[in-house]
Amino acid sequence: MCGIVGFVGRGPAAAPILDGLKRLEYRGYDSAGIATLERGLLTRRRAVGKLKNLESMLACEPLVGRIGIGHTRWATHGRPNETNAHPHAVDGVAVVHNGIIENHRELREELNRSGARFATETDTEVIAHLVSQQLKKGREPVAAVRAALPRLEGAFALAFLFEGYGDLIIGARKGSPLAVGYGEGEMYLGSDAIALAPLTDTINYLEDGDVTVITRQGIAFFNAKGEQLRRLPAKIAGSTVLVHKGEHRHFMIKEIHEQPRVVGLTLAQYVDAATGTIKMPKDVELEFRDINRVSITACGTAFYAGLIARYWFERYAGLPVEIDVASEFRYRSVPFDPGNLAIFVSQSGETADTLASLEFAKAHGQRALAVVNVASSTMARASQIVLPTLAGPEVGVASTKAFTSQLATLACLAVAAGRARGVLSADDEVALVRALADVPSYMMRALELEPKIRQLARKMARSRDVLFIGRGTNYPLALEGALKLKEITYIHAEGYAAGELKHGPIALIDKDVPVVVIAPGDMMFEKTMSNMHEVIAREGRTILLTDRKGAALASPGAWMTLVLPDMPPLVAPLAFAVPLQLLAYHTALVLGTDVDQPRNLAKSVTVE
Ligand code: G6P
């Protein structure tokens, strides 16, 4: 995690760096800092907490240098205080870092033995010491960085600034993303293209192992051996404006309300409502004919989208699915059949574990298909097939519209797979496409539950623990409902397969533990009702989230019932996700937590 920005130009560097950092705040927000060179000397400003603290500091104590590097931090090693905030500076070398140096302890001991004195608890400071050591041996900055990099184990995106070198930023990448941008007489560096969007639309991405040398007049790329590489910049279509909340109080609620529109946009890309068919790139259809299983890998909310998709691939395409969280998958001894399809689901397209899993699967002969929201991301660039979700920029750390857009894309993919494999007939496809086309209106109806959910949230906010249960696709949805609640309200919440309740969690039930029961009137309804009544029999309070059919069938006893319209099972998870998101949001409002930037979290997780 963490965001990096670099600027070398004609005017003061601090303002564009700060603006770039604001665009990267989703990567971490526990402290931030900027270093510039003023009359050849390093000058730093660093502040704990959100970027606005650094901004206020800069207003009182401006930085005037025309070259600089900046950082917004998500702490890995060392508490989030001012001392540990980047940039770190040692003997005229300043560095900002995104990633983790895994051998930092050994390096620190070695450097200590040779007289280095450490000021911080971070892993990053060893990098500044290593480079400074090389400078002391008489090496020039580029050679010093090149000599230091092979000592580093782990993942990094780095930017360096050197005292006495007013026209030089050095960048390096291994594992963590880094991009450079081209201007007229000024050049830039950033963790992603969005950070640089107001400055330029001409971008180049560093590949793993690249070192980049940036001056006002140009940008050069070198490999580990120091050989110059030819890299052609590309034009990107980026949004140049910071996304705003509009009339909403938080990004999260804005993004929840955007869902009918962005899910509609995503679906329009993959369904042809006029002919009742799914539109997928040609190679996707061919792909499904010849495979005997798919794997799905992702993290967090994207993983839950994958778990729901597993039910769809099995049911609509008769396709076995291997699914795991990326942090496990990448280290397992998975017996792969060469030529199968590996699907990766990610909003950012930069999550370190998902990216490593993608490379792992490719190395074992799998074809990589990415369902990503950021079309220029590393994951999109590394995959053979890319299915973009059109959720637009998602700013709230708790994923909402990205999740339902992932579900929309995966549902279309499962139907395409079912057709290609002959499991679904043309009539089946027409019926499913019709259901998909209705999703935006089901979501609108789900949003109408907001006033009732606001009331429920007032009661929910008093709970210490909450359980969510469901069967079939409602089981992963229960996991997602619990994740949403815990990440923004800090209330302990767990999702369970409804049938598992009796194997342990039921011991937790008493009158103070609300249980959210997700149960549309489908073929599993009666079974889930039995589980609900097991809770009620133990004085548990249940919130039944169902459809009209379910509401008519349900015997009384629920503490509260939230009713959605009846809808076909394929699309139910997309609409049922909405009340769960609203419940988490309104409970957080009652509790007064930081909805968009919850404690300890970051939106893009580029460390293991
Ligand atoms: C973080 C975010 C989650 C997200 C997960 C995976 O934990 O807070 O909202 O689901 O990363 O991120 P990705 O960008 O790969 O979807």
XYZ file of C-alpha atoms in Angstrom, residues 254-568:
315
model
C -22.773 8.014 -3.092
C -21.295 4.810 -4.446
C -24.133 2.694 -3.023
C -26.648 4.922 -4.808
C -24.669 4.818 -8.064
C -25.138 1.065 -8.329
C -28.210 0.893 -10.564
C -26.404 3.123 -13.064
C -22.931 1.574 -13.040
C -24.205 -1.999 -12.881
C -26.429 -1.064 -15.825
C -23.392 0.258 -17.705
C -21.402 -2.870 -16.921
C -24.259 -5.103 -18.028
C -24.771 -3.090 -21.226
C -21.221 -4.020 -22.112
C -21.900 -7.749 -21.802
C -25.561 -8.267 -22.733
C -27.480 -7.593 -25.898
C -30.975 -7.108 -24.535
C -32.469 -6.851 -28.039
C -31.359 -10.342 -29.081
C -31.371 -11.801 -25.583
C -27.752 -12.884 -25.849
C -24.537 -12.373 -23.924
C -21.779 -10.457 -25.728
C -18.329 -11.616 -24.771
C -15.016 -11.324 -26.604
C -14.769 -14.243 -29.085
C -11.829 -15.876 -27.321
C -13.856 -16.114 -24.092
C -16.435 -18.394 -25.705
C -13.739 -20.572 -27.308
C -11.977 -20.729 -23.979
C -14.951 -22.317 -22.192
C -15.470 -25.060 -24.752
C -12.120 -26.677 -24.126
C -11.624 -26.494 -20.385
C -12.583 -28.861 -17.606
C -12.396 -26.451 -14.671
C -11.827 -22.826 -13.776
C -10.045 -21.341 -10.821
C -11.108 -18.085 -9.221
C -8.748 -16.090 -7.027
C -9.235 -12.755 -5.282
C -9.075 -10.961 -1.925
C -11.605 -9.318 0.372
C -14.899 -8.333 -1.157
C -13.731 -9.397 -4.612
C -13.232 -12.906 -3.190
C -16.866 -12.972 -2.089
C -17.896 -11.989 -5.617
C -15.864 -15.001 -6.759
C -17.549 -17.279 -4.207
C -20.964 -16.287 -5.553
C -19.735 -16.868 -9.099
C -18.727 -20.405 -8.142
C -22.402 -21.273 -7.622
C -23.202 -19.747 -11.033
C -20.457 -21.554 -12.956
C -21.539 -24.847 -11.425
C -25.236 -24.311 -11.927
C -25.358 -22.604 -15.318
C -22.211 -23.984 -16.994
C -21.654 -27.348 -15.289
C -18.086 -26.251 -14.672
C -16.092 -27.300 -11.588
C -14.586 -24.319 -9.792
C -11.486 -24.141 -7.654
C -11.607 -21.004 -5.515
C -9.341 -19.554 -2.883
C -8.181 -16.295 -1.386
C -5.075 -15.139 -3.186
C -2.834 -15.095 -0.114
C -3.362 -18.892 0.214
C -3.665 -19.881 -3.433
C -0.266 -18.484 -4.378
C 1.538 -20.720 -1.850
C -0.438 -23.941 -2.350
C 0.719 -26.940 -4.362
C -2.231 -26.705 -6.724
C -2.283 -29.525 -9.302
C -3.050 -27.513 -12.441
C -4.254 -28.953 -15.737
C -2.437 -26.945 -18.386
C -4.709 -24.870 -20.614
C -7.431 -24.245 -18.019
C -8.780 -20.820 -17.243
C -7.769 -18.869 -14.134
C -10.031 -15.950 -13.235
C -8.803 -13.063 -11.076
C -11.250 -10.565 -9.622
C -10.052 -7.189 -8.384
C -11.289 -3.631 -8.140
C -7.844 -2.035 -8.177
C -6.027 -4.598 -10.314
C -3.020 -4.030 -8.037
C -3.625 -6.255 -4.992
C -0.246 -7.871 -4.345
C -1.507 -11.362 -3.490
C -3.926 -11.523 -6.418
C -1.222 -10.335 -8.782
C 1.247 -12.926 -7.467
C -1.444 -15.624 -7.863
C -1.949 -14.526 -11.451
C 1.750 -14.956 -12.219
C 1.730 -18.293 -10.353
C -1.192 -19.581 -12.437
C 0.343 -18.346 -15.695
C 3.612 -20.061 -14.835
C 1.571 -23.302 -14.549
C 0.102 -22.967 -18.016
C -3.219 -21.355 -17.058
C -4.836 -18.690 -19.235
C -5.442 -15.592 -17.128
C -8.743 -13.741 -17.251
C -9.025 -10.578 -15.153
C -12.267 -8.978 -14.014
C -10.928 -5.539 -13.028
C -12.249 -2.058 -12.469
C -9.045 -0.177 -13.294
C -8.429 -0.924 -16.956
C -4.824 0.339 -16.922
C -3.860 -1.728 -13.855
C -0.984 -4.185 -13.618
C -3.445 -7.100 -13.466
C -5.191 -5.984 -16.645
C -1.850 -5.640 -18.395
C -0.679 -9.054 -17.214
C -3.811 -10.994 -18.283
C -4.595 -12.627 -21.617
C -8.279 -11.701 -21.343
C -9.615 -8.612 -19.568
C -13.271 -8.057 -18.694
C -13.550 -4.526 -17.336
C -16.187 -3.623 -14.783
C -17.509 -0.127 -15.360
C -18.066 0.898 -11.747
C -16.012 4.077 -12.224
C -13.602 5.277 -9.536
C -14.517 3.772 -6.169
C -13.225 5.987 -3.369
C -14.853 4.565 -0.223
C -12.523 1.970 1.252
C -15.447 -0.406 1.799
C -16.210 -1.779 -1.652
C -19.833 -1.470 -2.813
C -20.383 -0.630 -6.470
C -17.201 -2.453 -7.500
C -18.615 -5.611 -5.850
C -21.955 -5.545 -7.650
C -20.254 -4.648 -10.954
C -17.988 -7.667 -10.466
C -21.081 -9.796 -9.835
C -22.719 -8.436 -12.999
C -19.658 -9.305 -15.077
C -19.242 -12.751 -13.546
C -22.937 -13.554 -14.017
C -22.611 -12.727 -17.725
C -19.467 -14.819 -17.924
C -21.181 -17.810 -16.313
C -24.080 -17.593 -18.768
C -21.625 -17.267 -21.686
C -19.829 -20.360 -20.363
C -23.127 -22.246 -20.083
C -23.988 -21.461 -23.701
C -20.522 -22.270 -25.007
C -20.570 -25.638 -23.225
C -24.081 -26.491 -24.342
C -25.465 -26.575 -20.804
C -27.841 -23.674 -21.477
C -30.163 -23.542 -24.479
C -30.796 -20.375 -26.492
C -34.117 -20.018 -24.623
C -32.379 -20.346 -21.273
C -29.990 -17.612 -22.347
C -32.842 -15.294 -23.352
C -34.522 -15.786 -19.958
C -31.308 -15.145 -18.034
C -30.463 -12.076 -20.130
C -33.922 -10.718 -19.420
C -33.284 -11.195 -15.709
C -29.930 -9.428 -15.981
C -31.469 -6.509 -17.852
C -33.838 -5.973 -14.908
C -31.067 -5.735 -12.310
C -30.861 -1.910 -12.235
C -34.572 -1.684 -11.443
C -34.310 -4.349 -8.707
C -31.448 -2.332 -7.234
C -33.566 0.833 -7.289
C -36.236 -1.010 -5.331
C -33.615 -2.212 -2.871
C -32.484 1.393 -2.313
C -36.043 2.276 -1.334
C -35.494 0.235 1.848
C -33.141 2.930 3.139
C -35.569 4.669 5.600
C -36.410 1.345 7.235
C -32.738 0.381 7.387
C -31.914 3.729 9.010
C -34.288 2.783 11.873
C -32.795 -0.678 12.142
C -29.276 0.797 12.251
C -30.109 2.686 15.442
C -30.813 -0.637 17.146
C -27.918 -2.418 15.474
C -25.431 0.185 16.688
C -25.962 -1.043 20.260
C -24.739 -4.567 19.429
C -21.323 -5.928 20.177
C -21.647 -8.944 17.863
C -23.795 -9.583 14.800
C -24.178 -12.769 12.758
C -25.196 -13.014 9.102
C -26.465 -16.314 7.686
C -27.593 -17.591 4.298
C -27.541 -20.637 2.031
C -26.364 -21.004 -1.570
C -25.267 -17.649 -3.027
C -26.655 -16.031 0.113
C -23.857 -17.637 2.116
C -21.081 -15.572 0.447
C -23.455 -12.639 0.645
C -23.653 -13.219 4.405
C -19.848 -13.126 4.510
C -19.879 -9.852 2.584
C -22.610 -8.355 4.817
C -20.526 -9.187 7.893
C -17.359 -7.797 6.319
C -19.083 -4.514 5.417
C -20.410 -4.121 8.949
C -17.167 -4.889 10.735
C -14.901 -2.836 8.491
C -16.754 0.438 8.908
C -18.495 0.109 12.316
C -15.866 -2.006 14.146
C -18.738 -4.150 15.484
C -17.696 -7.775 15.523
C -19.629 -9.558 12.762
C -19.391 -13.024 11.210
C -21.012 -14.613 8.195
C -21.998 -18.299 8.265
C -23.596 -20.834 6.010
C -27.016 -21.078 7.682
C -26.680 -24.848 8.047
C -23.409 -24.446 9.953
C -24.930 -22.356 12.707
C -25.674 -25.415 14.813
C -22.045 -26.557 14.602
C -20.749 -23.851 16.933
C -21.910 -20.290 16.340
C -25.343 -20.972 17.816
C -23.584 -20.996 21.200
C -23.195 -17.223 20.806
C -26.897 -16.555 20.423
C -28.730 -14.609 23.083
C -31.026 -11.604 23.071
C -28.094 -9.242 22.450
C -26.789 -10.884 19.265
C -28.797 -9.904 16.184
C -28.768 -12.401 13.309
C -29.321 -11.162 9.768
C -30.994 -13.964 7.804
C -30.671 -13.620 4.029
C -33.402 -15.785 2.568
C -35.244 -15.025 -0.673
C -38.171 -17.341 -1.366
C -36.049 -19.796 -3.374
C -35.627 -23.575 -3.070
C -33.509 -23.167 0.082
C -36.046 -20.930 1.812
C -37.651 -23.483 4.137
C -34.291 -24.808 5.260
C -33.035 -21.321 6.086
C -36.304 -20.620 7.916
C -35.641 -23.621 10.138
C -32.264 -22.113 10.992
C -33.910 -18.765 11.688
C -36.319 -20.400 14.096
C -33.456 -22.172 15.857
C -32.138 -18.672 16.586
C -35.539 -17.335 17.670
C -35.994 -20.321 19.999
C -32.828 -19.197 21.779
C -34.070 -15.629 22.236
C -31.980 -14.397 19.297
C -33.214 -11.372 17.362
C -33.470 -11.980 13.655
C -33.603 -9.551 10.769
C -35.096 -11.347 7.807
C -33.988 -10.070 4.408
C -36.248 -11.689 1.860
C -38.429 -11.141 -1.214
C -42.217 -10.911 -1.439
C -42.590 -14.623 -1.903
C -40.437 -15.316 1.147
C -42.261 -12.697 3.216
C -45.572 -14.403 2.418
C -44.230 -17.833 3.374
C -42.316 -16.833 6.503
C -43.895 -17.701 9.817
C -43.844 -14.777 12.279
C -41.108 -14.203 14.801
C -38.516 -12.071 13.037
C -37.495 -8.863 14.832
C -37.673 -7.005 11.544
C -38.350 -8.045 7.940
C -36.924 -6.251 4.911
C -38.710 -7.150 1.686
C -37.394 -6.884 -1.863
C -39.332 -7.653 -5.039
C -39.340 -11.231 -6.329
C -36.548 -11.817 -8.824
C -34.834 -14.735 -10.585
